[in-house]
Amino acid sequence: MSAVNAPSYDASSRQPDGIRQVRALPRRRPGEVFAAVALAGPAMALLLVLFILPVVAIVAVAVTDWQFGTRSLNFIGLANFRAIFADDIFLASLRNTAIYVSIVMPGTVLGGLAIALLIESGDSLRGFYRAIHFLPFMATLAAMATVWEALLHPTIGLVNNTFAAVGLPTANWLRDETTVLPVLAVIGIWQNLGFAMVLFLAGLKSIPQDLYDAADIDGADQWLDRLITVTLPMLGPIAMFVVVVVALRAFEAFDTVQILTQGGPGHASELLLHTLYRESFEFLRAGYGAAITVVFLVIAITLTLIQARLIDKRVHYQ
Amino acid sequence: MAAISLDRLSKRYGGNPVLDAVSLDIQDGEFLTLLGPSGCGKSTLLRVIAGLESQDSGGVAIGGVAVDGLRPKQRDVAMVFQSYALYPHMTVAANMALPLKMRRLTLLQRLPIVCRLLARTRATLRQIEEDVRRTAAALEIEHVLDRKPGQLSGGQRQRVAVGRAMVRRPSVFLMDEPLSNLDAKLRVTMRAEIKELHRRLGVTFVYVTHDQAEAMTLSDRVAVMLDGKLRQVGRPLEIYADPAERRVAEFIGSPKITMIEARVGEGGQVHVGSRLLPIETAQPPGSLIVLGIRPEAFTLVAPGAEGELLAGRVRLVEHLGSDLYIHLEGAGQAEPVIARLDAAQAPHIGIGEQIHLAVHAERMLLFASDGRRIRAATDRRPVAVVSGLRAAARAEYAR
Ligand SMILES: Nc1ncnc2c1ncn2[C@@H]1O[C@H](COP(=O)(O)OP(=O)(O)OP(=O)(O)O)[C@@H](O)[C@H]1O
Ligand SMILES: [Mg+2]
């Protein structure tokens, strides 16, 4: 979570150099090797059991025709991968996921930032607003989803009634192919907004007042100038972290789909994790599901790597 | 023209008075230092002058114009912060260019790319770049213009902070403990540079510090601040040799001044214990007063010599080359008495030894029991001796 820390301002922590130095040390004595193994061993073992072995198993299953529960399996090479990339449902799911992430991620980040700036600029009821916006993140979605379902109900839902009252078009939001994905995305934003907001608030708190004073003296004392000169750049590292974490969370969206739409109507709200779940545990096509999982993992790991790179290289002002 | 005039400034934070009716006139081109212990309100006063903080009552005028309602940028002041407050994401060049960009470009022109295209904006930007380079050259930081603040040493950061303040040629420089983050050696170097900068720019400097050495060496005048009040404003020597009240005398000078209780007897005679001092005062007989004696005012005398003021056992001897600091205890005082003696005059003093000290009447500072300075002390000896001693005191301090 080092990314959540305040952008290191003035004090210079030259971590990358330090690591390089350790690596460059000359050969070690046997005692040191033993100590190193003893210290790193438990973590390595856990990593192996909880992450590396399952990934290896998934990749292994992905190149077979294993059906969940059966005793026989055959090696079929990349056939599963060829199959999923020829499968309209999987491709639709991939496309939907991309659209979903590209709405939820910017929506959450910008919304969270805006709310954090608003809360920070006001004096009263800060704690109250913070709590209100953080609630959706804490609440179980299973319970909240029923509320959303009621709100979006085509005839008695509050949304349609309100829209009708002010003369806006109404819709059967969760049963309409064109609206279902955007509506799920809005719920996704609502879910993650508090998380982004809390991180941005922490970031805003850690900006030294001196910088704002300096900006005042230098003439950057309008709202927009302060934002551009001090606030946004100083939030850089945290913004990076929020972007990637929210992207990952959006990418893993499952519960809203499962509870509200089951991927329907048609496959209009089919998201990757939901497709994966259905193939593996409803249709019991383990090999096929594993191939989807591999694709899923590749995307997730890529996002994480991008985060690590960007945070180290771009936004730590060293 | 930027004389600064402060008129009965007061400010409270949650009921606590932080500034208490501060009035001060700072002349154009003067180097004025605000000196005081931590928490006395120096930074607050500086921030009120800058416009970063607003006063509860009283007024600030800069260059004869009341600036009370004006924003910091409209006051033509520049400020150097203790933390330097450099923008960590900008290069040194961008840090220094910012105050110029904010003043010379409109919001539209400052937008990236779009307005680089306009010829007039380009010309302004070139001019800004040129100004930044010239300032950087004057401060010898040209070679770090492309670096970020995080890649600079403490001294370089300090110069960049000064450069950012200097680049737009303000008529007032405000500096809040700009040297306190530097190591001792660099501090002395930068002190000389700031003095030189002031001489070269010839503008008004208001400098905040709690370091007496900085205040004494840099300033034209020092304003001593205690508990939100200005206690005394004067030339450095004056503050040291002629303090206006007991607390100023105690705050200025290191090692600390020795305070000795005395009693006023019949006809204004002053007694310390059973000794009669060669001075008189107009205080009423029977009242208690306090004698303040600087360490270098003591002289070593033989036991029972005329003018002996106190005697005590040596607890500690600090050798400082040409001088010695002697800490005496059991001289009838609660705190140890510290005397500064010439090493040549007292080469053999050892710990535990009993020594006797005298003080010339001229060098005793008298304070009433409420801390006010009593200036009416008169010497009972011939005038010629007194003026000779006054010259000696000057020479002593100037060393
Ligand atoms: N924003 C604030 N809110 C409440 N009290 C404050 C605030 N700023 C300063 N004070 C109080 O005002 C007093 C003076 O503060 P100031 O920063 O001016 O002191 P200073 O003389 O600059 O001290 P230092 O040498 O430590 O910087 C202090 O007691 C401080 O606690
Ligand atoms: Mg201060």
CSV table of C-alpha atoms in Angstrom, one decimal, chain A:
chain,number,residue,atom,x,y,z
A,1,MET,CA,0.0,0.0,0.0
A,2,SER,CA,3.0,2.3,-0.3
A,3,ALA,CA,1.2,4.1,-3.0
A,4,VAL,CA,-1.4,5.5,-0.5
A,5,ASN,CA,1.3,7.3,1.3
A,6,ALA,CA,1.7,11.0,0.8
A,7,PRO,CA,3.7,11.9,-2.2
A,8,SER,CA,7.1,12.2,-0.7
A,9,TYR,CA,7.6,15.9,-0.6
A,10,ASP,CA,11.1,17.3,0.0
A,11,ALA,CA,12.4,14.3,2.0
A,12,SER,CA,14.0,12.1,-0.5
A,13,SER,CA,13.5,8.4,-0.2
A,14,ARG,CA,15.6,6.8,-2.8
A,15,GLN,CA,14.2,3.4,-2.6
A,16,PRO,CA,15.0,2.1,-6.1
A,17,ASP,CA,18.7,2.9,-5.7
A,18,GLY,CA,18.7,1.1,-2.4
A,19,ILE,CA,17.3,-2.1,-3.9
A,20,ARG,CA,19.9,-2.0,-6.7
A,21,GLN,CA,22.7,-1.7,-4.2
A,22,VAL,CA,21.5,-4.7,-2.3
A,23,ARG,CA,21.5,-6.7,-5.5
A,24,ALA,CA,24.9,-5.6,-6.4
A,25,LEU,CA,26.4,-7.0,-3.2
A,26,PRO,CA,29.3,-9.5,-3.7
A,27,ARG,CA,28.8,-13.2,-3.0
A,28,ARG,CA,27.4,-14.1,0.4
A,29,ARG,CA,28.5,-16.4,3.1
A,30,PRO,CA,26.6,-19.7,3.7
A,31,GLY,CA,25.2,-18.3,7.0
A,32,GLU,CA,23.7,-15.4,5.2
A,33,VAL,CA,22.2,-17.7,2.6
A,34,PHE,CA,20.6,-19.8,5.3
A,35,ALA,CA,19.2,-16.7,7.0
A,36,ALA,CA,17.8,-15.4,3.8
A,37,VAL,CA,16.0,-18.6,3.0
A,38,ALA,CA,14.7,-18.8,6.6
A,39,LEU,CA,13.3,-15.3,6.4
A,40,ALA,CA,11.9,-15.4,2.9
A,41,GLY,CA,10.9,-19.1,3.1
A,42,PRO,CA,7.4,-18.8,4.7
A,43,ALA,CA,6.4,-16.0,2.4
A,44,MET,CA,7.6,-18.0,-0.6
A,45,ALA,CA,5.8,-21.1,0.5
A,46,LEU,CA,2.5,-19.2,0.9
A,47,LEU,CA,3.0,-17.5,-2.5
A,48,LEU,CA,3.6,-20.9,-4.0
A,49,VAL,CA,0.6,-22.6,-2.5
A,50,LEU,CA,-1.9,-19.7,-2.8
A,51,PHE,CA,-0.9,-18.2,-6.1
A,52,ILE,CA,1.7,-19.9,-8.2
A,53,LEU,CA,0.4,-23.5,-8.0
A,54,PRO,CA,-3.2,-22.6,-8.7
A,55,VAL,CA,-2.1,-20.6,-11.7
A,56,VAL,CA,0.0,-23.5,-13.0
A,57,ALA,CA,-3.0,-25.8,-12.4
A,58,ILE,CA,-5.3,-23.4,-14.3
A,59,VAL,CA,-3.0,-23.3,-17.2
A,60,ALA,CA,-2.7,-27.1,-17.1
A,61,VAL,CA,-6.5,-27.5,-17.1
A,62,ALA,CA,-6.9,-24.9,-19.8
A,63,VAL,CA,-5.1,-27.2,-22.3
A,64,THR,CA,-7.3,-30.2,-21.6
A,65,ASP,CA,-10.9,-31.1,-22.3
A,66,TRP,CA,-11.7,-31.8,-18.7
A,67,GLN,CA,-15.3,-31.7,-17.6
A,68,PHE,CA,-15.8,-30.8,-13.9
A,69,GLY,CA,-16.4,-34.0,-12.0
A,70,THR,CA,-15.3,-36.5,-14.7
A,71,ARG,CA,-12.4,-38.9,-14.3
A,72,SER,CA,-11.0,-38.7,-17.8
A,73,LEU,CA,-9.2,-35.8,-19.5
A,74,ASN,CA,-7.2,-35.4,-22.7
A,75,PHE,CA,-4.6,-33.0,-23.8
A,76,ILE,CA,-6.1,-30.8,-26.5
A,77,GLY,CA,-3.5,-28.1,-26.9
A,78,LEU,CA,-4.7,-24.6,-27.6
A,79,ALA,CA,-8.1,-25.8,-28.7
A,80,ASN,CA,-9.9,-24.2,-25.8
A,81,PHE,CA,-8.3,-20.9,-26.5
A,82,ARG,CA,-9.3,-21.1,-30.2
A,83,ALA,CA,-12.8,-22.0,-29.1
A,84,ILE,CA,-13.3,-19.1,-26.7
A,85,PHE,CA,-12.0,-16.6,-29.2
A,86,ALA,CA,-14.5,-18.0,-31.7
A,87,ASP,CA,-17.3,-17.9,-29.1
A,88,ASP,CA,-19.7,-15.0,-29.6
A,89,ILE,CA,-20.7,-15.1,-25.9
A,90,PHE,CA,-17.1,-14.8,-24.7
A,91,LEU,CA,-16.3,-12.1,-27.2
A,92,ALA,CA,-19.4,-10.2,-26.2
A,93,SER,CA,-18.5,-10.6,-22.6
A,94,LEU,CA,-15.0,-9.3,-23.2
A,95,ARG,CA,-16.4,-6.3,-25.1
A,96,ASN,CA,-19.0,-5.6,-22.4
A,97,THR,CA,-16.3,-5.8,-19.7
A,98,ALA,CA,-14.1,-3.3,-21.6
A,99,ILE,CA,-17.1,-0.9,-21.9
A,100,TYR,CA,-18.0,-1.4,-18.3
A,101,VAL,CA,-14.5,-0.7,-17.0
A,102,SER,CA,-14.1,2.3,-19.3
A,103,ILE,CA,-17.3,3.8,-17.8
A,104,VAL,CA,-16.8,2.8,-14.1
A,105,MET,CA,-13.1,3.7,-13.9
A,106,PRO,CA,-13.2,7.3,-15.0
A,107,GLY,CA,-16.6,7.9,-13.4
A,108,THR,CA,-15.4,6.6,-10.1
A,109,VAL,CA,-12.1,8.4,-10.1
A,110,LEU,CA,-13.5,11.8,-11.3
A,111,GLY,CA,-16.6,11.5,-9.0
A,112,GLY,CA,-14.5,10.5,-6.0
A,113,LEU,CA,-12.1,13.3,-6.6
A,114,ALA,CA,-14.9,15.8,-7.0
A,115,ILE,CA,-16.7,14.7,-3.8
A,116,ALA,CA,-13.3,14.7,-1.9
A,117,LEU,CA,-12.6,18.3,-3.1
A,118,LEU,CA,-16.1,19.4,-2.1
A,119,ILE,CA,-15.9,17.8,1.3
A,120,GLU,CA,-12.5,19.3,1.9
A,121,SER,CA,-13.5,22.8,0.8
A,122,GLY,CA,-16.5,23.0,3.2
A,123,ASP,CA,-16.2,23.4,6.9
A,124,SER,CA,-19.3,21.7,8.3
A,125,LEU,CA,-20.5,18.2,8.5
A,126,ARG,CA,-17.4,16.7,6.9
A,127,GLY,CA,-17.7,13.5,8.9
A,128,PHE,CA,-21.3,13.1,7.9
A,129,TYR,CA,-20.6,13.4,4.2
A,130,ARG,CA,-17.6,11.1,4.4
A,131,ALA,CA,-19.7,8.4,6.1
A,132,ILE,CA,-22.6,8.8,3.7
A,133,HIS,CA,-20.4,8.4,0.7
A,134,PHE,CA,-18.4,5.6,2.2
A,135,LEU,CA,-21.4,3.5,3.1
A,136,PRO,CA,-22.0,1.8,-0.3
A,137,PHE,CA,-18.5,0.5,-0.2
A,138,MET,CA,-19.1,-1.1,3.2
A,139,ALA,CA,-22.6,-2.4,2.6
A,140,THR,CA,-23.2,-5.9,1.2
A,141,LEU,CA,-24.2,-5.6,-2.4
A,142,ALA,CA,-26.6,-8.5,-2.1
A,143,ALA,CA,-28.8,-6.3,0.1
A,144,MET,CA,-28.2,-3.2,-1.8
A,145,ALA,CA,-29.0,-4.9,-5.1
A,146,THR,CA,-32.6,-5.5,-4.1
A,147,VAL,CA,-32.9,-1.8,-3.4
A,148,TRP,CA,-31.5,-1.0,-6.8
A,149,GLU,CA,-34.0,-3.5,-8.3
A,150,ALA,CA,-36.8,-1.7,-6.6
A,151,LEU,CA,-35.6,1.7,-7.7
A,152,LEU,CA,-35.3,0.5,-11.3
A,153,HIS,CA,-38.6,-1.4,-11.4
A,154,PRO,CA,-40.3,-0.5,-14.7
A,155,THR,CA,-43.7,0.4,-13.3
A,156,ILE,CA,-43.4,1.2,-9.5
A,157,GLY,CA,-39.7,2.1,-9.4
A,158,LEU,CA,-38.7,5.6,-8.2
A,159,VAL,CA,-36.5,6.2,-11.2
A,160,ASN,CA,-39.1,5.8,-13.8
A,161,ASN,CA,-41.7,7.7,-11.8
A,162,THR,CA,-39.4,10.6,-11.3
A,163,PHE,CA,-38.3,10.6,-15.0
A,164,ALA,CA,-41.9,10.5,-16.0
A,165,ALA,CA,-42.8,13.3,-13.7
A,166,VAL,CA,-40.2,15.6,-15.2
A,167,GLY,CA,-40.9,14.5,-18.7
A,168,LEU,CA,-37.8,12.4,-19.4
A,169,PRO,CA,-38.1,9.1,-21.3
A,170,THR,CA,-38.5,6.0,-19.1
A,171,ALA,CA,-37.2,2.5,-19.7
A,172,ASN,CA,-37.2,-1.0,-18.4
A,173,TRP,CA,-33.6,-0.4,-17.3
A,174,LEU,CA,-32.4,-3.9,-16.5
A,175,ARG,CA,-34.3,-5.7,-19.2
A,176,ASP,CA,-33.3,-3.4,-22.1
A,177,GLU,CA,-30.2,-4.4,-24.1
A,178,THR,CA,-29.2,-0.7,-24.6
A,179,THR,CA,-29.6,0.4,-21.0
A,180,VAL,CA,-28.6,-2.6,-19.0
A,181,LEU,CA,-24.8,-2.1,-19.2
A,182,PRO,CA,-24.7,1.6,-18.5
A,183,VAL,CA,-27.1,1.1,-15.6
A,184,LEU,CA,-24.8,-1.6,-14.2
A,185,ALA,CA,-21.9,0.8,-14.7
A,186,VAL,CA,-23.7,3.5,-12.7
A,187,ILE,CA,-24.3,1.0,-9.9
A,188,GLY,CA,-20.6,0.1,-10.1
A,189,ILE,CA,-19.6,3.8,-9.8
A,190,TRP,CA,-21.9,4.2,-6.8
A,191,GLN,CA,-20.3,1.1,-5.2
A,192,ASN,CA,-16.7,2.3,-5.6
A,193,LEU,CA,-17.1,6.1,-5.2
A,194,GLY,CA,-16.6,6.0,-1.4
A,195,PHE,CA,-13.4,4.1,-1.7
A,196,ALA,CA,-11.9,6.5,-4.2
A,197,MET,CA,-13.2,9.4,-2.1
A,198,VAL,CA,-11.6,8.2,1.1
A,199,LEU,CA,-8.3,7.8,-0.6
A,200,PHE,CA,-8.4,11.2,-2.2
A,201,LEU,CA,-9.4,12.8,1.1
A,202,ALA,CA,-6.4,11.2,2.7
A,203,GLY,CA,-4.3,12.6,-0.2
A,204,LEU,CA,-5.7,16.1,0.2
A,205,LYS,CA,-5.0,16.1,3.9
A,206,SER,CA,-1.3,15.3,3.3
A,207,ILE,CA,-0.7,18.2,1.0
A,208,PRO,CA,1.4,20.7,3.0
A,209,GLN,CA,-0.3,24.1,3.6
A,210,ASP,CA,2.9,25.8,2.7
A,211,LEU,CA,2.5,24.8,-0.9
A,212,TYR,CA,-0.9,26.6,-1.0
A,213,ASP,CA,0.6,29.6,0.7
A,214,ALA,CA,3.4,29.7,-1.8
A,215,ALA,CA,0.9,29.5,-4.6
A,216,ASP,CA,-1.0,32.4,-3.1
A,217,ILE,CA,2.2,34.5,-3.0
A,218,ASP,CA,3.1,33.5,-6.5
A,219,GLY,CA,-0.3,34.6,-7.8
A,220,ALA,CA,-1.9,31.2,-8.3
A,221,ASP,CA,-4.7,32.1,-5.9
A,222,GLN,CA,-7.8,31.4,-8.1
A,223,TRP,CA,-9.6,28.1,-7.5
A,224,LEU,CA,-8.5,26.6,-10.9
A,225,ASP,CA,-4.9,27.8,-10.6
A,226,ARG,CA,-4.5,26.3,-7.2
A,227,LEU,CA,-6.0,23.0,-8.5
A,228,ILE,CA,-3.6,22.9,-11.4
A,229,THR,CA,-0.6,24.2,-9.6
A,230,VAL,CA,-0.8,22.3,-6.3
A,231,THR,CA,-3.7,20.0,-5.7
A,232,LEU,CA,-3.8,17.8,-8.8
A,233,PRO,CA,0.0,17.3,-9.1
A,234,MET,CA,0.3,16.5,-5.4
A,235,LEU,CA,-2.6,14.0,-5.7
A,236,GLY,CA,-0.7,12.3,-8.6
A,237,PRO,CA,0.5,9.2,-6.8
A,238,ILE,CA,-2.8,8.5,-5.1
A,239,ALA,CA,-4.7,9.1,-8.3
A,240,MET,CA,-2.6,6.5,-10.0
A,241,PHE,CA,-3.3,4.0,-7.3
A,242,VAL,CA,-7.0,4.7,-7.3
A,243,VAL,CA,-7.2,4.4,-11.1
A,244,VAL,CA,-5.6,1.0,-11.1
A,245,VAL,CA,-7.4,-0.4,-8.1
A,246,VAL,CA,-10.8,0.8,-9.3
A,247,ALA,CA,-10.0,-0.6,-12.8
A,248,LEU,CA,-9.2,-3.9,-11.2
A,249,ARG,CA,-12.3,-3.8,-9.1
A,250,ALA,CA,-14.5,-2.9,-12.1
A,251,PHE,CA,-12.8,-5.6,-14.1
A,252,GLU,CA,-13.8,-8.2,-11.4
A,253,ALA,CA,-17.5,-7.1,-11.2
A,254,PHE,CA,-19.6,-10.1,-10.6
A,255,ASP,CA,-22.2,-9.7,-7.9
A,256,THR,CA,-24.4,-7.0,-9.6
A,257,VAL,CA,-24.6,-9.1,-12.7
A,258,GLN,CA,-25.3,-12.3,-10.9
A,259,ILE,CA,-28.0,-10.8,-8.7
A,260,LEU,CA,-29.7,-8.3,-11.0
A,261,THR,CA,-29.4,-9.6,-14.6
A,262,GLN,CA,-27.6,-13.0,-14.9
A,263,GLY,CA,-25.9,-11.6,-17.9
A,264,GLY,CA,-29.2,-10.8,-19.7
A,265,PRO,CA,-31.1,-9.7,-21.6
A,266,GLY,CA,-29.5,-11.9,-24.3
A,267,HIS,CA,-25.8,-11.5,-23.4
A,268,ALA,CA,-26.0,-7.7,-23.2
A,269,SER,CA,-24.7,-7.6,-19.6
A,270,GLU,CA,-22.4,-10.6,-19.7
A,271,LEU,CA,-19.2,-9.7,-17.9
A,272,LEU,CA,-16.0,-11.7,-17.9
A,273,LEU,CA,-16.1,-13.0,-14.4
A,274,HIS,CA,-19.7,-14.0,-14.7
A,275,THR,CA,-19.1,-15.9,-18.0
A,276,LEU,CA,-16.2,-17.6,-16.4
A,277,TYR,CA,-18.3,-18.7,-13.4
A,278,ARG,CA,-21.1,-19.9,-15.7
A,279,GLU,CA,-18.8,-22.0,-17.9
A,280,SER,CA,-16.9,-23.5,-15.0
A,281,PHE,CA,-19.6,-24.1,-12.4
A,282,GLU,CA,-23.0,-24.1,-14.3
A,283,PHE,CA,-22.0,-25.8,-17.5
A,284,LEU,CA,-19.1,-27.6,-15.8
A,285,ARG,CA,-16.8,-27.1,-18.7
A,286,ALA,CA,-13.6,-26.8,-16.6
A,287,GLY,CA,-11.1,-26.8,-19.4
A,288,TYR,CA,-13.0,-24.1,-21.2
A,289,GLY,CA,-13.5,-22.0,-18.0
A,290,ALA,CA,-9.8,-22.4,-17.3
A,291,ALA,CA,-8.9,-20.9,-20.6
A,292,ILE,CA,-11.2,-17.9,-19.8
A,293,THR,CA,-9.5,-17.6,-16.5
A,294,VAL,CA,-6.1,-17.5,-18.1
A,295,VAL,CA,-7.2,-14.6,-20.3
A,296,PHE,CA,-8.6,-12.9,-17.2
A,297,LEU,CA,-5.4,-13.4,-15.3
A,298,VAL,CA,-3.3,-12.0,-18.1
A,299,ILE,CA,-5.4,-8.8,-18.2
A,300,ALA,CA,-5.4,-8.4,-14.4
A,301,ILE,CA,-1.6,-9.0,-14.1
A,302,THR,CA,-1.0,-6.5,-17.0
A,303,LEU,CA,-3.0,-3.9,-15.1
A,304,THR,CA,-1.0,-4.5,-11.9
A,305,LEU,CA,2.3,-4.3,-13.7
A,306,ILE,CA,1.3,-1.0,-15.4
A,307,GLN,CA,0.4,0.3,-11.9
A,308,ALA,CA,3.8,-0.7,-10.4
A,309,ARG,CA,5.7,0.9,-13.3
A,310,LEU,CA,3.7,4.1,-13.5
A,311,ILE,CA,3.8,4.7,-9.8
A,312,ASP,CA,7.5,4.1,-9.5
A,313,LYS,CA,8.5,6.0,-12.6
A,314,ARG,CA,6.1,8.8,-13.2
A,315,VAL,CA,4.5,10.2,-10.1
A,316,HIS,CA,7.0,10.0,-7.4
A,317,TYR,CA,8.7,13.3,-7.7
A,318,GLN,CA,12.3,12.4,-7.2
